[in-house]
Coordinates of C-alpha atoms in Angstrom, one line a residue:
X940 CA -16.6 -15.6 -1.1
X941 CA -19.8 -14.8 -3.3
X942 CA -21.9 -17.9 -5.0
X943 CA -21.7 -17.7 -8.9
X944 CA -25.1 -17.3 -10.4
X945 CA -27.0 -20.0 -12.2
X946 CA -27.4 -17.7 -15.1
X947 CA -23.4 -17.1 -14.6
X948 CA -22.8 -20.5 -14.7
X949 CA -25.1 -21.2 -17.7
X950 CA -23.0 -18.8 -19.9
X951 CA -20.2 -19.8 -18.7
X952 CA -20.8 -23.2 -19.9
X953 CA -21.9 -22.0 -23.3
X954 CA -18.4 -20.6 -23.4
X955 CA -16.1 -23.4 -22.5
X956 CA -18.6 -25.9 -24.9
X957 CA -17.4 -23.2 -27.6
X958 CA -13.5 -22.4 -26.4
X959 CA -12.4 -26.2 -26.0
X960 CA -12.9 -27.8 -29.4
X961 CA -11.8 -25.0 -30.9
X962 CA -8.5 -24.0 -28.6
X963 CA -8.2 -27.6 -26.9
X964 CA -6.1 -27.6 -23.3
X965 CA -5.8 -23.0 -24.0
X966 CA -6.4 -22.1 -20.9
X967 CA -4.4 -22.4 -17.4
X968 CA -6.9 -20.8 -15.2
X969 CA -10.4 -18.7 -15.3
X970 CA -11.4 -16.0 -12.6
X971 CA -14.1 -14.0 -12.5
X972 CA -14.3 -10.8 -10.7
X973 CA -16.7 -7.2 -11.0
X974 CA -19.9 -7.8 -10.0
X975 CA -20.3 -11.1 -10.0
X976 CA -17.6 -11.5 -6.8
X977 CA -19.1 -8.4 -5.3
X978 CA -22.5 -10.4 -5.1
X979 CA -23.9 -7.4 -6.9
X980 CA -24.5 -9.4 -10.3
X981 CA -27.8 -8.4 -12.3
X982 CA -28.6 -10.1 -15.2
X983 CA -29.1 -8.4 -18.3
X984 CA -27.6 -5.1 -16.6
X985 CA -23.9 -6.1 -15.2
X986 CA -20.9 -7.4 -16.9
X987 CA -19.6 -10.6 -16.4
X988 CA -15.8 -9.4 -15.9
X989 CA -13.1 -12.0 -16.3
X990 CA -9.3 -12.4 -16.2
X991 CA -7.9 -15.9 -18.6
X992 CA -4.8 -17.2 -18.2
X993 CA -3.0 -18.8 -21.4
X994 CA -0.5 -21.3 -21.4
X995 CA 1.2 -19.5 -24.3
X996 CA 1.4 -16.4 -26.3
X997 CA -1.5 -15.6 -28.3
X998 CA -0.9 -16.3 -31.7
X999 CA -2.6 -14.8 -34.9
X1000 CA -4.3 -18.0 -35.7
X1001 CA -6.0 -17.9 -31.5
X1002 CA -6.7 -14.8 -32.0
X1003 CA -9.3 -15.6 -35.1
X1004 CA -10.7 -18.1 -32.7
X1005 CA -11.4 -16.0 -29.9
X1006 CA -13.0 -13.2 -32.0
X1007 CA -15.2 -15.7 -33.5
X1008 CA -16.4 -17.3 -29.9
X1009 CA -16.9 -13.7 -27.9
X1010 CA -18.7 -12.6 -31.7
X1011 CA -21.1 -15.9 -30.9
X1012 CA -21.6 -15.1 -27.0
X1013 CA -22.6 -12.2 -27.6
X1014 CA -25.0 -13.0 -30.4
X1015 CA -26.6 -15.5 -27.5
X1016 CA -26.5 -13.5 -24.5
X1017 CA -26.6 -9.5 -26.2
X1018 CA -27.3 -8.2 -22.8
X1019 CA -24.6 -10.0 -20.6
X1020 CA -21.1 -8.9 -22.0
X1021 CA -18.4 -11.6 -21.1
X1022 CA -16.0 -9.1 -20.6
X1023 CA -12.1 -9.2 -20.2
X1024 CA -9.0 -10.0 -21.3
X1025 CA -6.2 -13.2 -22.0
X1026 CA -3.2 -12.6 -19.9
X1027 CA 0.2 -15.3 -19.4
X1028 CA 1.4 -16.0 -16.4
X1029 CA 4.3 -13.9 -16.6
X1030 CA 2.4 -10.8 -17.1
X1031 CA 0.7 -11.1 -13.8
X1032 CA 3.8 -12.1 -12.4
X1033 CA 6.0 -9.3 -13.4
X1034 CA 7.0 -6.5 -11.7
X1035 CA 6.7 -4.1 -14.6
X1036 CA 4.9 -4.7 -17.3
X1037 CA 5.4 -2.4 -20.5
X1038 CA 4.0 -4.1 -23.9
X1039 CA 0.4 -4.3 -24.5
X1040 CA 0.3 -8.0 -25.3
X1041 CA -3.0 -9.1 -23.8
X1042 CA -6.2 -9.2 -26.0
X1043 CA -9.2 -7.5 -24.6
X1044 CA -12.9 -8.2 -25.6
X1045 CA -15.6 -5.9 -24.8
X1046 CA -19.4 -6.5 -26.3
X1047 CA -18.2 -9.1 -28.1
X1048 CA -15.3 -7.6 -30.1
X1049 CA -11.8 -7.7 -30.3
X1050 CA -10.8 -4.0 -28.2
X1051 CA -7.2 -4.3 -29.3
X1052 CA -4.4 -5.1 -27.1
X1053 CA -3.6 -4.0 -23.6
X1054 CA -1.3 -4.5 -20.7
X1055 CA -2.2 -6.2 -17.3
X1056 CA -1.6 -3.4 -14.6
X1057 CA -1.1 -4.7 -11.6
X1058 CA -2.1 -1.4 -9.7
X1059 CA -5.0 -1.0 -11.5
X1060 CA -8.9 -1.2 -10.0
X1061 CA -8.8 -4.5 -11.8
X1062 CA -6.0 -6.0 -10.8
X1063 CA -7.2 -5.3 -7.1
X1064 CA -10.3 -6.7 -7.4
X1065 CA -8.7 -10.0 -9.0
X1066 CA -6.9 -10.1 -6.1
X1067 CA -9.2 -9.2 -3.2
X1068 CA -12.4 -10.7 -4.9
X1069 CA -11.6 -12.8 -7.8
X1070 CA -13.1 -16.3 -8.2
X1071 CA -11.6 -19.1 -9.3
X1072 CA -13.8 -20.5 -11.9
X1073 CA -10.8 -23.1 -12.5
X1074 CA -7.4 -23.2 -12.2
X1075 CA -4.8 -22.2 -9.4
X1076 CA -5.6 -20.1 -6.6
X1077 CA -4.7 -16.4 -7.5
X1078 CA -1.9 -16.2 -4.9
X1079 CA 0.2 -18.3 -7.0
X1080 CA 1.1 -15.9 -9.2
X1081 CA 2.6 -13.4 -6.6
X1082 CA 1.4 -10.1 -7.7
X1083 CA 0.9 -7.0 -5.0
X1084 CA -1.1 -4.1 -5.6
X1085 CA 0.6 -0.9 -4.8
X1086 CA -2.3 1.1 -3.3
X1087 CA -0.5 4.4 -3.3
X1088 CA -0.1 4.0 -6.7
X1089 CA -3.9 2.6 -7.3
X1090 CA -4.8 5.5 -5.8
X1091 CA -3.3 8.2 -7.6
X1092 CA -4.2 6.9 -10.8
X1093 CA -8.2 6.3 -9.4
X1094 CA -7.8 10.0 -8.5
X1095 CA -6.4 11.3 -12.1
X1096 CA -9.0 9.7 -13.7
X1097 CA -11.7 11.5 -11.2
X1098 CA -9.9 14.5 -12.4
X1099 CA -9.4 13.9 -16.2
X1100 CA -12.2 11.6 -17.3
X1101 CA -14.9 12.6 -15.1
X1102 CA -14.0 16.0 -14.8
X1103 CA -14.3 16.3 -18.6
X1104 CA -17.3 13.9 -19.1
X1105 CA -19.1 16.7 -16.4
X1106 CA -17.9 19.1 -18.7
X1107 CA -18.6 18.2 -21.8
X1108 CA -22.6 17.3 -20.6
X1109 CA -22.8 20.8 -19.7
X1110 CA -21.7 22.6 -23.0
X1111 CA -24.1 22.7 -25.4
X1112 CA -24.6 21.5 -28.4
X1113 CA -22.8 18.0 -27.6
X1114 CA -23.6 14.4 -27.9
X1115 CA -23.0 14.2 -23.9
X1116 CA -25.0 17.3 -23.4
X1117 CA -28.0 15.4 -25.1
X1118 CA -27.2 12.3 -23.4
X1119 CA -27.9 13.6 -20.0
X1120 CA -31.3 14.4 -21.4
X1121 CA -32.2 11.5 -23.6
X1122 CA -30.0 8.6 -22.2
X1123 CA -31.1 6.9 -18.8
X1124 CA -28.0 5.3 -19.1
X1125 CA -26.1 8.1 -19.1
X1126 CA -27.7 9.3 -15.5
X1127 CA -26.7 5.9 -14.1
X1128 CA -23.0 6.1 -15.6
X1129 CA -22.5 9.3 -14.4
X1130 CA -23.8 8.9 -11.0
X1131 CA -22.6 5.7 -9.7
X1132 CA -19.6 5.8 -11.6
X1133 CA -18.0 8.8 -9.8
X1134 CA -19.8 7.4 -6.3
X1135 CA -17.9 4.0 -6.5
X1136 CA -14.2 6.4 -6.5
X1137 CA -15.8 8.6 -3.7
X1138 CA -16.3 5.4 -2.0
X1139 CA -12.9 4.3 -2.6
X1140 CA -11.2 7.3 -1.6
X1141 CA -12.9 7.2 2.1
X1142 CA -12.9 3.3 2.7
X1143 CA -10.0 1.9 0.9
X1144 CA -12.0 -0.6 -1.0
X1145 CA -14.2 -1.4 -3.6
X1146 CA -17.7 -1.8 -3.9
X1147 CA -20.3 -2.1 -6.5
X1148 CA -22.4 0.6 -8.2
X1149 CA -25.2 -0.4 -6.6
X1150 CA -23.0 -0.9 -3.0
X1151 CA -21.5 2.5 -3.9
X1152 CA -24.9 4.2 -3.9
X1153 CA -26.3 2.7 -0.9
X1154 CA -22.9 3.9 0.8
X1155 CA -23.4 7.5 -0.6
X1156 CA -27.0 7.6 0.8
X1157 CA -25.6 7.3 4.3
X1158 CA -22.8 9.6 3.8
X1159 CA -24.1 12.7 1.6
X1160 CA -26.1 15.4 2.3
X1161 CA -30.0 14.2 1.8
X1162 CA -30.2 17.1 -1.0
X1163 CA -28.4 14.4 -3.1
X1164 CA -30.8 11.2 -2.0
X1165 CA -33.5 11.8 -4.7
X1166 CA -30.9 11.4 -7.9
X1167 CA -28.8 8.4 -6.0
X1168 CA -32.2 6.3 -5.8
X1169 CA -33.1 7.2 -9.1
X1170 CA -29.6 6.1 -10.5
X1171 CA -29.8 2.9 -8.8
X1172 CA -33.3 2.2 -9.8
X1173 CA -32.3 2.7 -13.4
X1174 CA -29.4 0.7 -12.5
X1175 CA -31.7 -2.5 -11.4
X1176 CA -33.9 -2.2 -14.3
X1177 CA -36.7 -1.0 -12.2
X1178 CA -39.8 0.9 -13.9
X1179 CA -40.6 3.8 -13.3
X1180 CA -39.0 7.3 -12.4
X1181 CA -39.1 9.7 -9.1
X1182 CA -38.3 12.8 -11.3
X1183 CA -41.3 14.7 -13.4
X1184 CA -38.9 16.9 -15.3
X1185 CA -35.6 15.4 -17.3
X1186 CA -33.9 19.1 -17.0
X1187 CA -34.5 18.8 -13.2
X1188 CA -32.8 15.2 -13.1
X1189 CA -30.0 16.5 -15.4
X1190 CA -29.6 18.9 -13.5
X1191 CA -29.4 16.8 -10.0
X1192 CA -27.0 14.7 -12.0
X1193 CA -24.5 17.4 -12.9
X1194 CA -25.1 18.8 -9.6
X1195 CA -24.4 15.8 -7.9
X1196 CA -21.3 14.7 -10.2
X1197 CA -19.7 18.2 -9.6
X1198 CA -20.3 17.8 -5.6
X1199 CA -18.5 14.1 -5.9
X1200 CA -15.8 15.4 -7.7
X1201 CA -15.1 18.1 -5.0
X1202 CA -15.4 15.8 -2.1
X1203 CA -13.4 13.2 -3.8
X1204 CA -10.6 15.4 -4.0
X1205 CA -11.0 16.4 -0.5
X1206 CA -11.0 12.8 0.8
X1207 CA -8.1 11.9 -0.9
X1208 CA -6.1 15.0 0.3
X1209 CA -7.3 13.6 4.2
X1210 CA -6.2 10.0 3.2
X1211 CA -2.6 11.7 2.7
X1212 CA -2.4 13.2 5.7

């Protein structure tokens, strides 16, 4: 199990110091997963993904206090998002949860009520790689992930969200189109985002964005290595660029994303055989 970095512990201490006076004895358990549990956390670039298990259903008064806490956390740590949801133990244990009752927070703001999907990539990460900050071991809740359902969900994500995103980047004029010229985040987001799916289809597991990039350097044609390395550079916040032309970088990024969408579908189909 990965060690929790000191910077993450520092941020979590601030969070609990704010939570406890306002909502004493509120949480049953608290887990983190994502880049922290995969050993790929980079302070200032990575999020801290969490699942907090609450003892009782979240009330309107609770919501007011949680909004204050997450807003203050975002002001104190603007470059590192404490991102996650508050669930009840019954949400984790239920075979099928249809109701959207779990408040979700992203970038310090309430992002709406969602349901805990036990066949999501987040649920899989939590189950296999989650770190207990306090409370029960995650096995106590006894939920299992249906890998076939998860893989189908990820393939749908590849052929809906990512295909639509790529198409938007190719169309002029659109915000996505312009972002691929001027937003370094868009390059890293697109290239490493689809690469993580590619890794999962091939290896039946998950990894971090940088881990997926390193894997792709061993698995895809050398033609795409420069854009992969460029995206990992952006992810790590390393200065400098491997491209002299933003047009060439954009074209490589879109070409690579298109290549991975095709390869991802191929490996998904092979996995069914």
